[in-house]
PDB file of C-alpha atoms in Angstrom:
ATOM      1  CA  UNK A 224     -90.629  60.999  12.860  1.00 84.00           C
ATOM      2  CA  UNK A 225     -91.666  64.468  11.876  1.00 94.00           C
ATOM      3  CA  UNK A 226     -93.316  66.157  13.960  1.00 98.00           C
ATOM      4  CA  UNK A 227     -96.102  67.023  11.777  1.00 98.00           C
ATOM      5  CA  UNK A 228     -96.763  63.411  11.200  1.00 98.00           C
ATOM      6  CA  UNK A 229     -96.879  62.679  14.933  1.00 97.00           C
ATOM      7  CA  UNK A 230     -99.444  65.160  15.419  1.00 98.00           C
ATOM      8  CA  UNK A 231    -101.453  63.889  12.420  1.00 98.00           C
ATOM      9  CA  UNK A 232    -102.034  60.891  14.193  1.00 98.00           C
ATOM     10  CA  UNK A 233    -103.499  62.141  17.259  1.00 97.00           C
ATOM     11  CA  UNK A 234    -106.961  61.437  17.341  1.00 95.00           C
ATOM     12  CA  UNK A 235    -108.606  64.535  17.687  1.00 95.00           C
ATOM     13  CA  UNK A 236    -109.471  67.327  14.891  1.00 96.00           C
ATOM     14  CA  UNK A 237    -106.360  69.451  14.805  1.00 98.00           C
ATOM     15  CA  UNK A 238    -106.336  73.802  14.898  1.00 98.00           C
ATOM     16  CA  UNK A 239    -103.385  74.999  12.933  1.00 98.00           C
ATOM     17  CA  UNK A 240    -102.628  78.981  13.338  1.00 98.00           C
ATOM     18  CA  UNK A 241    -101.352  81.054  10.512  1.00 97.00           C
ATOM     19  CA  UNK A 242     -99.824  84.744  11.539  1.00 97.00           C
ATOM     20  CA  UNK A 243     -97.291  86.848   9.652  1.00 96.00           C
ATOM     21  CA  UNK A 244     -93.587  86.726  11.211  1.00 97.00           C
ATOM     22  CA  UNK A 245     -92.863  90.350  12.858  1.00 97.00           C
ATOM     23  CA  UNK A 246     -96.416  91.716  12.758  1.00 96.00           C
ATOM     24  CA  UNK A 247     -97.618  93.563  14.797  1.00 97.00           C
ATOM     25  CA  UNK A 248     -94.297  94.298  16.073  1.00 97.00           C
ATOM     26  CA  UNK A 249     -90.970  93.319  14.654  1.00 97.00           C
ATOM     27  CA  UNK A 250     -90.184  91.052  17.819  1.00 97.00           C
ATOM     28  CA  UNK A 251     -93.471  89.697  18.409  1.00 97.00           C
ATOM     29  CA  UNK A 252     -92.780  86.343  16.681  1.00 97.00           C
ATOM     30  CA  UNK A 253     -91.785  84.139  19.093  1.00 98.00           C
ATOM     31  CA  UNK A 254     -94.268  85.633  21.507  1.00 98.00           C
ATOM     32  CA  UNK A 255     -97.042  84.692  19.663  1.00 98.00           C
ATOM     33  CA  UNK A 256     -95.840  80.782  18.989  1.00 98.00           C
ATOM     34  CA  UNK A 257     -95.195  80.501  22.766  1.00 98.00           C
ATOM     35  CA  UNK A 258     -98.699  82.192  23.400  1.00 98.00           C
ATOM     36  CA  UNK A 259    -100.621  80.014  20.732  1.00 98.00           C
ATOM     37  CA  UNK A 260     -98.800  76.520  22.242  1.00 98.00           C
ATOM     38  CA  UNK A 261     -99.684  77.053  25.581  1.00 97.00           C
ATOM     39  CA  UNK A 262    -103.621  77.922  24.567  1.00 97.00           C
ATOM     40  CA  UNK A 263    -103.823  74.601  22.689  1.00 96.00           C
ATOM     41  CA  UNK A 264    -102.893  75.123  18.937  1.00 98.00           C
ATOM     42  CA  UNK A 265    -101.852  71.691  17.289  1.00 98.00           C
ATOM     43  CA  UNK A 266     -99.787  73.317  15.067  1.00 98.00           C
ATOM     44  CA  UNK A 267     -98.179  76.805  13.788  1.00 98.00           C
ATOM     45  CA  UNK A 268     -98.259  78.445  10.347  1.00 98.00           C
ATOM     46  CA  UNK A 269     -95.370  81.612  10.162  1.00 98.00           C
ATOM     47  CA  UNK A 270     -95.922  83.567   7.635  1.00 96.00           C
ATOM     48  CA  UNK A 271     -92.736  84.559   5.822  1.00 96.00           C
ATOM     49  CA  UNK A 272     -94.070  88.208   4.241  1.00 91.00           C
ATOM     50  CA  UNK A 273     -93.422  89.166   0.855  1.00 81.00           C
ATOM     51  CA  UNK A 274     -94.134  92.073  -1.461  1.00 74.00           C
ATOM     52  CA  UNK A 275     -96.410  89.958  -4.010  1.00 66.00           C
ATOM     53  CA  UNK A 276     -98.406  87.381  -1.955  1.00 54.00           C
ATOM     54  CA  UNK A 277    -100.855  86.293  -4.668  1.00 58.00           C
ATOM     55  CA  UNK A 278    -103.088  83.999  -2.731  1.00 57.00           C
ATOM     56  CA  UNK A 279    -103.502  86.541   0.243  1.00 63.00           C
ATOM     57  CA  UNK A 280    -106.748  88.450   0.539  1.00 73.00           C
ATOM     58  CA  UNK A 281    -106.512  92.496   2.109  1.00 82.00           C
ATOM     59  CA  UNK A 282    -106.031  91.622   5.590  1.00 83.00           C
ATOM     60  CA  UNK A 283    -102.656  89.012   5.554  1.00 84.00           C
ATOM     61  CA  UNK A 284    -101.269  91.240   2.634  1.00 84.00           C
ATOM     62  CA  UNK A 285    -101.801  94.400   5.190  1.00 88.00           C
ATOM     63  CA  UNK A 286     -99.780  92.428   7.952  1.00 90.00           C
ATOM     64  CA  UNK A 287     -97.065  91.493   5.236  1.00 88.00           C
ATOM     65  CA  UNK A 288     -96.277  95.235   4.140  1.00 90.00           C
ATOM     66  CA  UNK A 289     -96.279  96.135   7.954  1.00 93.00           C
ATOM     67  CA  UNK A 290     -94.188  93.564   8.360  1.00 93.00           C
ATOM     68  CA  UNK A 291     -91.670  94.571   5.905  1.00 93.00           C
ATOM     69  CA  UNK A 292     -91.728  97.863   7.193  1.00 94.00           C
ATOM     70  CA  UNK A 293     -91.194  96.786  10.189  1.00 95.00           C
ATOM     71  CA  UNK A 294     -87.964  95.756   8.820  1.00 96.00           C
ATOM     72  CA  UNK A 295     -88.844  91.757   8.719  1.00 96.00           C
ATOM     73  CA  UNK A 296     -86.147  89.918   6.220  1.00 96.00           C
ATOM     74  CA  UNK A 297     -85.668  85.891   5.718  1.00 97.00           C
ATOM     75  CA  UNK A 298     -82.721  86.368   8.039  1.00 97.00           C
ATOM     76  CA  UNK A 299     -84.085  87.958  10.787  1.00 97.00           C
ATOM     77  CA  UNK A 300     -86.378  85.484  10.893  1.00 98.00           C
ATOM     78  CA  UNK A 301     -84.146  82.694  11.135  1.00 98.00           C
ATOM     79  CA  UNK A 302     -82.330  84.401  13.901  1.00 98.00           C
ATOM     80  CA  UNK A 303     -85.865  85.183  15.926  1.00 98.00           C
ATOM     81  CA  UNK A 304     -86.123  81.293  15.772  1.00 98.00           C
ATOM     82  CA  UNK A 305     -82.812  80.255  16.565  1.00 98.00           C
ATOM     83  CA  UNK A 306     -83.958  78.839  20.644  1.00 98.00           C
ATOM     84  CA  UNK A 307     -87.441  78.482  19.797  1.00 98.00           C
ATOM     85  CA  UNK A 308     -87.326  74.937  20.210  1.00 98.00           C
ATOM     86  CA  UNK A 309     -86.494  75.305  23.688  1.00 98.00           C
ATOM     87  CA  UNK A 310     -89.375  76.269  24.766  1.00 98.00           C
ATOM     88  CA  UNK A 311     -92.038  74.937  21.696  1.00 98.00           C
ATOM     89  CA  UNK A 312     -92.520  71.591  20.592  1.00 98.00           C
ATOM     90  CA  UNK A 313     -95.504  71.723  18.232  1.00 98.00           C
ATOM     91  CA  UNK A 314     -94.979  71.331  14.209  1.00 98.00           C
ATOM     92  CA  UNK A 315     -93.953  75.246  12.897  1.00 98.00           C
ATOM     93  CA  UNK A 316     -94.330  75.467   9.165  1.00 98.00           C
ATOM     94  CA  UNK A 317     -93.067  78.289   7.271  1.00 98.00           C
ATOM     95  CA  UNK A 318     -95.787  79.477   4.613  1.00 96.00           C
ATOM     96  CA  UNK A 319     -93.885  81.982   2.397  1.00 94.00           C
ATOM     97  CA  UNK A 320     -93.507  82.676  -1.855  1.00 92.00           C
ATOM     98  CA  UNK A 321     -90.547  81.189  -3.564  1.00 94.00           C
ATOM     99  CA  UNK A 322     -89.093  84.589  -4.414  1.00 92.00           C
ATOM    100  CA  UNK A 323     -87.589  85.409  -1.143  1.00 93.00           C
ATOM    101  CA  UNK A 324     -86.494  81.449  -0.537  1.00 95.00           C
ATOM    102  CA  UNK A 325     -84.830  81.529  -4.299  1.00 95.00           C
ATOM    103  CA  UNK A 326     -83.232  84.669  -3.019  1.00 95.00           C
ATOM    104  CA  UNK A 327     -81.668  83.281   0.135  1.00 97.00           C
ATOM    105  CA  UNK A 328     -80.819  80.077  -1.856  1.00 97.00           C
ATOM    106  CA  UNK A 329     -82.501  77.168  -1.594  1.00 97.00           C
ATOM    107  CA  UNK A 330     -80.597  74.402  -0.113  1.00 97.00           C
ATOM    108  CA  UNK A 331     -79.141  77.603   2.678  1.00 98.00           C
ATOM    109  CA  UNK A 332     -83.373  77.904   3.410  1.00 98.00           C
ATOM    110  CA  UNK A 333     -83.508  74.442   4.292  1.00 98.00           C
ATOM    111  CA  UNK A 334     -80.482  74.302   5.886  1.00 98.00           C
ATOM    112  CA  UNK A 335     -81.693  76.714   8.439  1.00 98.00           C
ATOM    113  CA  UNK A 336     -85.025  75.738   8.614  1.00 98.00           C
ATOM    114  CA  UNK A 337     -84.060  72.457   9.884  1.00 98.00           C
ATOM    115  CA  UNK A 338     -81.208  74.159  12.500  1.00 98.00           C
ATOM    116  CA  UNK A 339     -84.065  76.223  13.760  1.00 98.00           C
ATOM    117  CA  UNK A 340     -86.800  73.467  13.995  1.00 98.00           C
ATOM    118  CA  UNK A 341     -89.422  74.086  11.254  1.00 98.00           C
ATOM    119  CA  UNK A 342     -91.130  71.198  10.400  1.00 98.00           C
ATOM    120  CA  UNK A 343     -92.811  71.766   6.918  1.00 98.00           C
ATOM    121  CA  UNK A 344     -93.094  74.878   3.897  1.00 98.00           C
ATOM    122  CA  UNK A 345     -95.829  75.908   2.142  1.00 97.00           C
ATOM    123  CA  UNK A 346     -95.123  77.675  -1.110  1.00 96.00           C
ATOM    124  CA  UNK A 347     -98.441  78.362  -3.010  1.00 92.00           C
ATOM    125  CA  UNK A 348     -96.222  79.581  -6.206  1.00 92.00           C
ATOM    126  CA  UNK A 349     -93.801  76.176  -6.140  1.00 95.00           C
ATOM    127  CA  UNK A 350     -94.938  74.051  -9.209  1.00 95.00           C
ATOM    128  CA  UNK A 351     -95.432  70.251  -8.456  1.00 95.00           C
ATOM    129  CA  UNK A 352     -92.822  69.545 -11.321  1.00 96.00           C
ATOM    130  CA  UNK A 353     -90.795  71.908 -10.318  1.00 96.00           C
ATOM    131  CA  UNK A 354     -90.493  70.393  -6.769  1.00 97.00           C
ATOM    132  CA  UNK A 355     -90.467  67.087  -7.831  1.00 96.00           C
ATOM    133  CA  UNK A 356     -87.750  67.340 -10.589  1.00 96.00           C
ATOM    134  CA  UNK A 357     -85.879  70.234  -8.669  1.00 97.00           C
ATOM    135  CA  UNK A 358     -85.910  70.734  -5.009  1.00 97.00           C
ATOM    136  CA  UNK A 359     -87.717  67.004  -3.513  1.00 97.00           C
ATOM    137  CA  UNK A 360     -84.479  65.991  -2.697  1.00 97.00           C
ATOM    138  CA  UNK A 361     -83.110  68.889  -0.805  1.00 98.00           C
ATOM    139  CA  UNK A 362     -86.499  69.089   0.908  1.00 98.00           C
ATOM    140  CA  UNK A 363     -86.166  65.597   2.120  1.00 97.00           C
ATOM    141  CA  UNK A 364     -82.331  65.909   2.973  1.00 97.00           C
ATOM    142  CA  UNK A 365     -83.823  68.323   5.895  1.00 98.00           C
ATOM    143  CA  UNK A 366     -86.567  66.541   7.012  1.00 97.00           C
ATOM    144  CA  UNK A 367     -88.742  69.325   5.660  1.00 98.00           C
ATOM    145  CA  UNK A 368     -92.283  68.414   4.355  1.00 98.00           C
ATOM    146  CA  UNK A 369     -93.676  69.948   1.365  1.00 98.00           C
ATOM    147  CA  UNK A 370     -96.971  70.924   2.180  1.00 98.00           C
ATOM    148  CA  UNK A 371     -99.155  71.492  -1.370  1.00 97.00           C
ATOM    149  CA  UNK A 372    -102.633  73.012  -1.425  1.00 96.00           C
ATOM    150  CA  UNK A 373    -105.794  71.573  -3.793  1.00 96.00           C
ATOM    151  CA  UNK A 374    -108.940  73.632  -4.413  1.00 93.00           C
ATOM    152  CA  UNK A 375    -112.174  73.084  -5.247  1.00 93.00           C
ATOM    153  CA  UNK A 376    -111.398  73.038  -9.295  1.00 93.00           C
ATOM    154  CA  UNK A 377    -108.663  70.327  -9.146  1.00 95.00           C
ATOM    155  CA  UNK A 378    -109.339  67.104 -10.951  1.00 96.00           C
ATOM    156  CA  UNK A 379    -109.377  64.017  -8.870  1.00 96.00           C
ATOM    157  CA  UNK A 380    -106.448  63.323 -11.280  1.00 97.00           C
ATOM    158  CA  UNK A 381    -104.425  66.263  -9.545  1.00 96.00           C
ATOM    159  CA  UNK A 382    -105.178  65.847  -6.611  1.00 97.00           C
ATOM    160  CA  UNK A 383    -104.478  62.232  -6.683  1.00 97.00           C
ATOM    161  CA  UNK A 384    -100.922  62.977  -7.988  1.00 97.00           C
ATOM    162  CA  UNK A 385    -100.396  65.650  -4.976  1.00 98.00           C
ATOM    163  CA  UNK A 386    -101.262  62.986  -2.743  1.00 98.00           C
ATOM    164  CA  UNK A 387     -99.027  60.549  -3.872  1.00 97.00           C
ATOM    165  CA  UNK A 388     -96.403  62.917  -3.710  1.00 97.00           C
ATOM    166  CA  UNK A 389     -97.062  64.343  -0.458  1.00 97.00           C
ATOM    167  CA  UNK A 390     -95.559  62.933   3.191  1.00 97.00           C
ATOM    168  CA  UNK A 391     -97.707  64.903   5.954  1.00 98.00           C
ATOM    169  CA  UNK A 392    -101.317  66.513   4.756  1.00 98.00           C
ATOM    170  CA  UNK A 393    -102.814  68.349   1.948  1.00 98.00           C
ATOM    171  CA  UNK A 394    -103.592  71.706   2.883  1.00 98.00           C
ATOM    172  CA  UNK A 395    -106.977  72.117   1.205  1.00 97.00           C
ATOM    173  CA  UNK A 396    -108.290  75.732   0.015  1.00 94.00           C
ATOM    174  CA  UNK A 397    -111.701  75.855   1.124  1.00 91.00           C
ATOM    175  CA  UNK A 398    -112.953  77.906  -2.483  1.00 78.00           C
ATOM    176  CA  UNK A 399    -111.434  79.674  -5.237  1.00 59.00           C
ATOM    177  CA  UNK A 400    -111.295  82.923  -3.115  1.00 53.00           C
ATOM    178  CA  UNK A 401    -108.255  84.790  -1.321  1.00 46.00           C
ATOM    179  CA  UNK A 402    -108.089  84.551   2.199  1.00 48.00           C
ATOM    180  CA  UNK A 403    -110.115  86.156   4.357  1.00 45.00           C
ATOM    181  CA  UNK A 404    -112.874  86.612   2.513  1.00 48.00           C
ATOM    182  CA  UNK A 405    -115.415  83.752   3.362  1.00 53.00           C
ATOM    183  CA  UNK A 406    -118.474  84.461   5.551  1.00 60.00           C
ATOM    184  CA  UNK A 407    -119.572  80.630   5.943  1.00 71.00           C
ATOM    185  CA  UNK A 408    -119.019  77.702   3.943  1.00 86.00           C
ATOM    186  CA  UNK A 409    -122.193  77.114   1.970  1.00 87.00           C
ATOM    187  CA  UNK A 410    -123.899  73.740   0.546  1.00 88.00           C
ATOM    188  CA  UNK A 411    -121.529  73.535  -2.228  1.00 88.00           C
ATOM    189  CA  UNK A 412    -118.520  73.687  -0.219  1.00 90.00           C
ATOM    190  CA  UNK A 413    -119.628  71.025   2.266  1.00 92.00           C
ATOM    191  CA  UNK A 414    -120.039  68.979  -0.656  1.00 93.00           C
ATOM    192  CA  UNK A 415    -116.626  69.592  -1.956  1.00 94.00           C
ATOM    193  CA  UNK A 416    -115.679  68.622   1.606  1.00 96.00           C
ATOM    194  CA  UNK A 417    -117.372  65.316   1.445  1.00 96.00           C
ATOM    195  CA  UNK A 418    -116.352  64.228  -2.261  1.00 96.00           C
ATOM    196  CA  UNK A 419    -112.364  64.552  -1.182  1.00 97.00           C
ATOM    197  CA  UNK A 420    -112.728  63.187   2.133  1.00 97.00           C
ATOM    198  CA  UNK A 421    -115.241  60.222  -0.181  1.00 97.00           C
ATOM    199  CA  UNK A 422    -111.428  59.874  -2.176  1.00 97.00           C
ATOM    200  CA  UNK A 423    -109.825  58.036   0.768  1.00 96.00           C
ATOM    201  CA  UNK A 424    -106.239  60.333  -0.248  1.00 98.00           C
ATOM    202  CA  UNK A 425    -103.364  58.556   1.807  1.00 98.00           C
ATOM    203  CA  UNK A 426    -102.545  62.345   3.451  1.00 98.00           C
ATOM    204  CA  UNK A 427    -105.186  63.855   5.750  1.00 98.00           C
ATOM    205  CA  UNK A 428    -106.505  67.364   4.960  1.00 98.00           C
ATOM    206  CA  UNK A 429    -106.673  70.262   6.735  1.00 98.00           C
ATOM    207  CA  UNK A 430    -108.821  72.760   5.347  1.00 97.00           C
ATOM    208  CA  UNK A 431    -107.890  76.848   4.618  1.00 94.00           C
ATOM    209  CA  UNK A 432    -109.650  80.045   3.749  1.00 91.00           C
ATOM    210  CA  UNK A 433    -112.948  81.120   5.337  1.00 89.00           C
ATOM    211  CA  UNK A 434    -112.299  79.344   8.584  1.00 93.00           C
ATOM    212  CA  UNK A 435    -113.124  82.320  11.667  1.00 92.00           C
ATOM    213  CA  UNK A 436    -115.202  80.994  14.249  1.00 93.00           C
ATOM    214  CA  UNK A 437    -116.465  77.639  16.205  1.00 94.00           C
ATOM    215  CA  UNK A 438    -119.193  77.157  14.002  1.00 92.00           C
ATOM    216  CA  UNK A 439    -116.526  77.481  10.898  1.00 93.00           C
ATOM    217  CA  UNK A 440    -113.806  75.198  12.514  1.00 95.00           C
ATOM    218  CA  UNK A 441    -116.605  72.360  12.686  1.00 94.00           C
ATOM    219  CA  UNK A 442    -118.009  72.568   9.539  1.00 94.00           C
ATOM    220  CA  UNK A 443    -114.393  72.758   7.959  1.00 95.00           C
ATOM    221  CA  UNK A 444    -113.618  69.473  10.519  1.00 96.00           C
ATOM    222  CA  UNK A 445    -116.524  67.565   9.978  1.00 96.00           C
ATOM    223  CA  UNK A 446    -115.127  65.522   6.964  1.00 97.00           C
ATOM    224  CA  UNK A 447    -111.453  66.839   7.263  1.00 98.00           C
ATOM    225  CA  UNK A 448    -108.381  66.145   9.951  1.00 98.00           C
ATOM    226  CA  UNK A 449    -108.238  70.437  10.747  1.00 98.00           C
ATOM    227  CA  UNK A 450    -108.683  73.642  10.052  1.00 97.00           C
ATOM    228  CA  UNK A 451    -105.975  76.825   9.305  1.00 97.00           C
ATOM    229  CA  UNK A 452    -107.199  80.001  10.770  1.00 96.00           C
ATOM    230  CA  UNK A 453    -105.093  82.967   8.987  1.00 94.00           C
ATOM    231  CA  UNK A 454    -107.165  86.194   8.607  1.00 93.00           C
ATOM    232  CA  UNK A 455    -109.113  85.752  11.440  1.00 94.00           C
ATOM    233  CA  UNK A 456    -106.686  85.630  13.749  1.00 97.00           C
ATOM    234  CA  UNK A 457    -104.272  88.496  12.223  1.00 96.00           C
ATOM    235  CA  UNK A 458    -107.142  90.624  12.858  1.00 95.00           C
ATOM    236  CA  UNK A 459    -107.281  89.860  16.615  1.00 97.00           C
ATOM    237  CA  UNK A 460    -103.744  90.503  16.372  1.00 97.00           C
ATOM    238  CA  UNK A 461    -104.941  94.361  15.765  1.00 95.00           C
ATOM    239  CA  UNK A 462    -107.430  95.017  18.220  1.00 96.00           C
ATOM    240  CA  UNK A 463    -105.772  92.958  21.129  1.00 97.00           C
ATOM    241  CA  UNK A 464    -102.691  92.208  23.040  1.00 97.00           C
ATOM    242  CA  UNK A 465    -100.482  89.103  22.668  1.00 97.00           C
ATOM    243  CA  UNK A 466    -101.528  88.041  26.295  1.00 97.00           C
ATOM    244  CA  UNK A 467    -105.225  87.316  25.469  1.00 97.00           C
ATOM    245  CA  UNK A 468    -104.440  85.446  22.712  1.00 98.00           C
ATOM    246  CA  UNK A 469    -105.946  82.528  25.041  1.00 97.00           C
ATOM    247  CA  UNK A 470    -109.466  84.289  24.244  1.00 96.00           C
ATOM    248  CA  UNK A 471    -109.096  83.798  20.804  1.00 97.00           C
ATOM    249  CA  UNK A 472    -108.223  80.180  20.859  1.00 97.00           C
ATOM    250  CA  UNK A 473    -111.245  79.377  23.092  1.00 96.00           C
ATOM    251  CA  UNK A 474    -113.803  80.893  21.165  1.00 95.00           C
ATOM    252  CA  UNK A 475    -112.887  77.998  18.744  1.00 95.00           C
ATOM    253  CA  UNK A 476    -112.084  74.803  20.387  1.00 90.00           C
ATOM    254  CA  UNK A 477    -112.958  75.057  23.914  1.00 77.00           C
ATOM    255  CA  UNK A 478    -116.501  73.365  23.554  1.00 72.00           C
ATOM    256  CA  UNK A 479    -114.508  71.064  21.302  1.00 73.00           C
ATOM    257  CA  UNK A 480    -112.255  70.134  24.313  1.00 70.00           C
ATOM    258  CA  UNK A 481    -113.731  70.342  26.854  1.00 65.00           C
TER     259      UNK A 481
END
């Protein structure tokens, strides 16, 4: 089984970590995954950066052109995560533009995305027909989940036919806002909440954007299986060393857990 599914069925609400592959530093990557593991995180979102990211807000597009300065590529990457499975056994999911993966080649992406270990992509700018009639098989051949994202102004329809087509969770954008720029999710968000946990979907949903703190991790959890934290944590990232990443992590779940 995949190991995103196996976690999905562990009965507790699940933290998923997004950070951008070879910020701050170029080598920092598998640092931070072995950090965030052994502090608790269900599961790992890498951020492949890219020059265009249109669903970023300022802070995760800053960490992408440092990145790239940096000198961060699709390869390097790959080769950063060649052992990584030695030491980590948590779902990793790459989160990355189809640009870069269209560049590298497709099928060659999820070639070495299963060598390496990843467990799932999310690619924001990957139609559903598009995957469906082009790449679903290729995806599967690899073991690779498709993770697709609903908002707030899908129809039920839509989001009905991404759940039928989806194999692991929906990953479910908290508002019609970039990332990083919530301050609190509001009546009418808990509502939207509700009404697509109220739809019963056959995947679980983990909910993105605007997620920060405790108090935004429950209300994001309350109705749904998790919560991403992406902007939140890339700012940590800044101000603070790798080694007190443990800080960050239990100013959101360690009430939770204990």
């Amino acid at each position: 089984m995949n190991r995103i599914n196996q976690k999905l069925q562990e009965d507790r609400k699940l933290l998923s970590i997004y950070f951008t592959a070879g910020f701050p530093q170029i080598n920092d990557t598998v640092s931070i995954i072995q950090e965030l593991e052994k502090n608790g995180v269900d599961m790992i979102e890498i951020g492949l950066p890219f020059s265009d990211p249109l669903a970023d807000g300022p802070t995760i597009q800053e960490s992408s052109t440092i990145a790239i300065e940096n000198g961060m590529t699709t390869s390097l990457l790959f080769e950063q995560l060649k052992d990584i499975r030695k030491t980590v056994q948590i779902p990793l999911i790459i989160m990355g533009y189809f640009n870069p993966m269209m560049q590298f080649g497709i099928e060659k992406f999820c070639q070495k995305c299963a060598e390496v270990g990843i467990d799932g992509l999310i690619i924001p700018d990957l139609p559903l027909f598009v995957y469906e009639t082009e790449y679903k098989a290729i995806f599967e051949q690899y073991n690779l989940k498709n993770i697709f994202l609903i908002s707030p102004q899908n129809s039920e329809e839509r989001i009905q036919q991404i759940d039928a087509i989806s194999d692991s969770f929906i990953y479910m954008v908290s508002s019609a806002a970039v990332t990083g720029s919530q301050s609190g999710f509001g009546s009418a968000q808990m509502d939207y909440f509700k009404r697509i946990s109220n739809l019963n979907l056959k995947n679980p949903q983990i909910v993105g954007f605007g997620i920060k703190d405790e108090e935004t991790f429950e209300q994001a959890t309350k109705y749904q299986k998790g919560a991403i934290i992406g902007s939140a944590f890339i700012n940590f990232l800044k101000e603070n060393p790798i080694s007190d990443i443990s800080k960050f992590i239990d100013s959101i779940i360690k009430k939770s857990r204990a």
